[in-house]
GROMACS .gro file of C-alpha atoms in nm:
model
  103
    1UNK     CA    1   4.548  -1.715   0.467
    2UNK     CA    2   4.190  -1.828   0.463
    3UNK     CA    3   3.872  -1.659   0.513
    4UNK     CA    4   3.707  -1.725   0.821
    5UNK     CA    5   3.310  -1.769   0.836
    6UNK     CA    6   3.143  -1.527   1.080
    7UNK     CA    7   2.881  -1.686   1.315
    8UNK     CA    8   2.607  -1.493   1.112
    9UNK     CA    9   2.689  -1.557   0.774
   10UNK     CA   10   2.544  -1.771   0.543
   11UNK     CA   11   2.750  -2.043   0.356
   12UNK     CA   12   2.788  -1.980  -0.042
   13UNK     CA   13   2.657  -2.254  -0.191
   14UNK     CA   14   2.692  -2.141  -0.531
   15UNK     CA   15   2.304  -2.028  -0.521
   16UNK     CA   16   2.188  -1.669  -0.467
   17UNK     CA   17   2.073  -1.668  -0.085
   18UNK     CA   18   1.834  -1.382   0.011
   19UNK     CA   19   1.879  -1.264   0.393
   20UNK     CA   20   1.556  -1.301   0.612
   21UNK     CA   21   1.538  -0.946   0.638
   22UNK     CA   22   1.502  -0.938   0.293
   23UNK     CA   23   1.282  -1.191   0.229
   24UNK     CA   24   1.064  -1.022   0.526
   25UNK     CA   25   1.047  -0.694   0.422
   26UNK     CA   26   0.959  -0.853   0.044
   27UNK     CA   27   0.626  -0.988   0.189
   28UNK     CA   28   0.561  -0.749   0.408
   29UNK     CA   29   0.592  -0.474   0.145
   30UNK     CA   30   0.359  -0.777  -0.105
   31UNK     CA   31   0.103  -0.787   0.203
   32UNK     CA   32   0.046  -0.391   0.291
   33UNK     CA   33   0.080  -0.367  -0.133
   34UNK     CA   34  -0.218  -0.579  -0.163
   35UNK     CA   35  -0.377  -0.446   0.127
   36UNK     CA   36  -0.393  -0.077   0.040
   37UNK     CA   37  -0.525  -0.215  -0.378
   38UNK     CA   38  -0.797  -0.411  -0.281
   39UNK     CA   39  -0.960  -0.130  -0.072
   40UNK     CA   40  -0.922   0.111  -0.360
   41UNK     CA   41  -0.984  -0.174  -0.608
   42UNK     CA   42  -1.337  -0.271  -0.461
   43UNK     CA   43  -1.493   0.126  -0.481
   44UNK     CA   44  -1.339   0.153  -0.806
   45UNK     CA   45  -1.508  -0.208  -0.941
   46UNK     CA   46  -1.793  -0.103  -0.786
   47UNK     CA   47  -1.831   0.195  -0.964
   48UNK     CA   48  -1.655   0.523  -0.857
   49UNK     CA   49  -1.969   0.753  -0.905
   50UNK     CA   50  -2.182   0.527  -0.641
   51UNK     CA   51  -1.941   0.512  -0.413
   52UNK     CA   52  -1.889   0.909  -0.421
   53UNK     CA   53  -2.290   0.985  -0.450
   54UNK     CA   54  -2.342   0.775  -0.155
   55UNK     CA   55  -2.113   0.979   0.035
   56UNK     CA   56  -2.244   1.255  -0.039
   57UNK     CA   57  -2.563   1.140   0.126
   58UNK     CA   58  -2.379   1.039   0.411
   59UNK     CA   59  -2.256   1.373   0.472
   60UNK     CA   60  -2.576   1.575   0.373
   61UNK     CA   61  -2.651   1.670   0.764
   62UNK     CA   62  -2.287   1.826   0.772
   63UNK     CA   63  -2.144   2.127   0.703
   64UNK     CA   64  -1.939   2.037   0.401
   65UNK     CA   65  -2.028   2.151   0.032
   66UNK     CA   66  -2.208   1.815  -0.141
   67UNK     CA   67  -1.936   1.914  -0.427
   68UNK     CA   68  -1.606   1.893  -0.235
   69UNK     CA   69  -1.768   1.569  -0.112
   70UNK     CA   70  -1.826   1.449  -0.439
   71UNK     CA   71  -1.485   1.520  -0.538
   72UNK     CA   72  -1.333   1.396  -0.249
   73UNK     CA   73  -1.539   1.067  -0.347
   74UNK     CA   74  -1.428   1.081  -0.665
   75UNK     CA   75  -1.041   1.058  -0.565
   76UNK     CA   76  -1.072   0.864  -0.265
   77UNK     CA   77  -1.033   0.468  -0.480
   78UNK     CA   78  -0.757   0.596  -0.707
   79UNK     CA   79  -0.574   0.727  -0.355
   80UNK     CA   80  -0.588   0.417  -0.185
   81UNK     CA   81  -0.512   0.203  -0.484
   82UNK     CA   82  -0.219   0.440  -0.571
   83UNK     CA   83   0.017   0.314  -0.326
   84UNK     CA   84  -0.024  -0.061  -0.329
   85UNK     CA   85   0.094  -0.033  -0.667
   86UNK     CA   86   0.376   0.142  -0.563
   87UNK     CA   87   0.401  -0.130  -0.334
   88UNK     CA   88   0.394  -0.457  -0.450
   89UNK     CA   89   0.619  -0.303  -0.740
   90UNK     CA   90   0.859  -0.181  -0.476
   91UNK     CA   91   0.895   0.159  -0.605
   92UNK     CA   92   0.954   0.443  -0.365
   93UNK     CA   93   0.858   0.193  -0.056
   94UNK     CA   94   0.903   0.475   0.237
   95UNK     CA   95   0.713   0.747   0.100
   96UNK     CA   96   0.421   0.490   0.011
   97UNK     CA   97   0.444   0.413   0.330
   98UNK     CA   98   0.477   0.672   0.551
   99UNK     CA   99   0.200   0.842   0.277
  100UNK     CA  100  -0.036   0.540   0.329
  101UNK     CA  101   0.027   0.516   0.711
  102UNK     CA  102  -0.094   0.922   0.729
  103UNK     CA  103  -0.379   0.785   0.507
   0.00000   0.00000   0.00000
């Protein structure tokens, strides 16, 4: 007896069909990937040792110690570059994410 197409499935035309949900999720993931490099990207470009000294005269009128600011400074790029690596190379997608959204 023959197989019966569903009302949701796709035809096989002999070519490798990726679902929309797929194909959604694939750029979405690409998009936030990208997202989440760039802002890491553009301290770390711009030099990571400005970007944490000028923090640390941001925050001179506070209570925290200049060095955990400088430290903090220091790891901030590398953070937010960190997962849109992960990212765009899918790896470990809903940690990364749930990671970055806590971020």
């Amino acid at each position: 007896m023959p197989r019966t197409r569903q009302a949701n499935e796709i035809p096989d035309a002999g070519v490798d069909v990726v679902p929309d949900r797929q194909l959604a999720y694939a750029i979405l993931r690409f998009i936030f990937g990208v997202n989440f490099l760039m802002h890491g990207a553009t301290w770390i470009l711009s030099g990571v040792m400005e970007f944490s000294s000028g923090m640390v005269r941001q925050f001179t009128e506070t209570l925290l110690p200049p060095v955990m600011v400088q430290a903090f400074g220091t790891m901030l790029p590398f953070v937010e570059a960190a997962p849109g690596v992960l990212l765009i190379a899918g790896l470990s997608t809903r940690p990364t994410l749930v990671a970055g959204g806590a971020a």
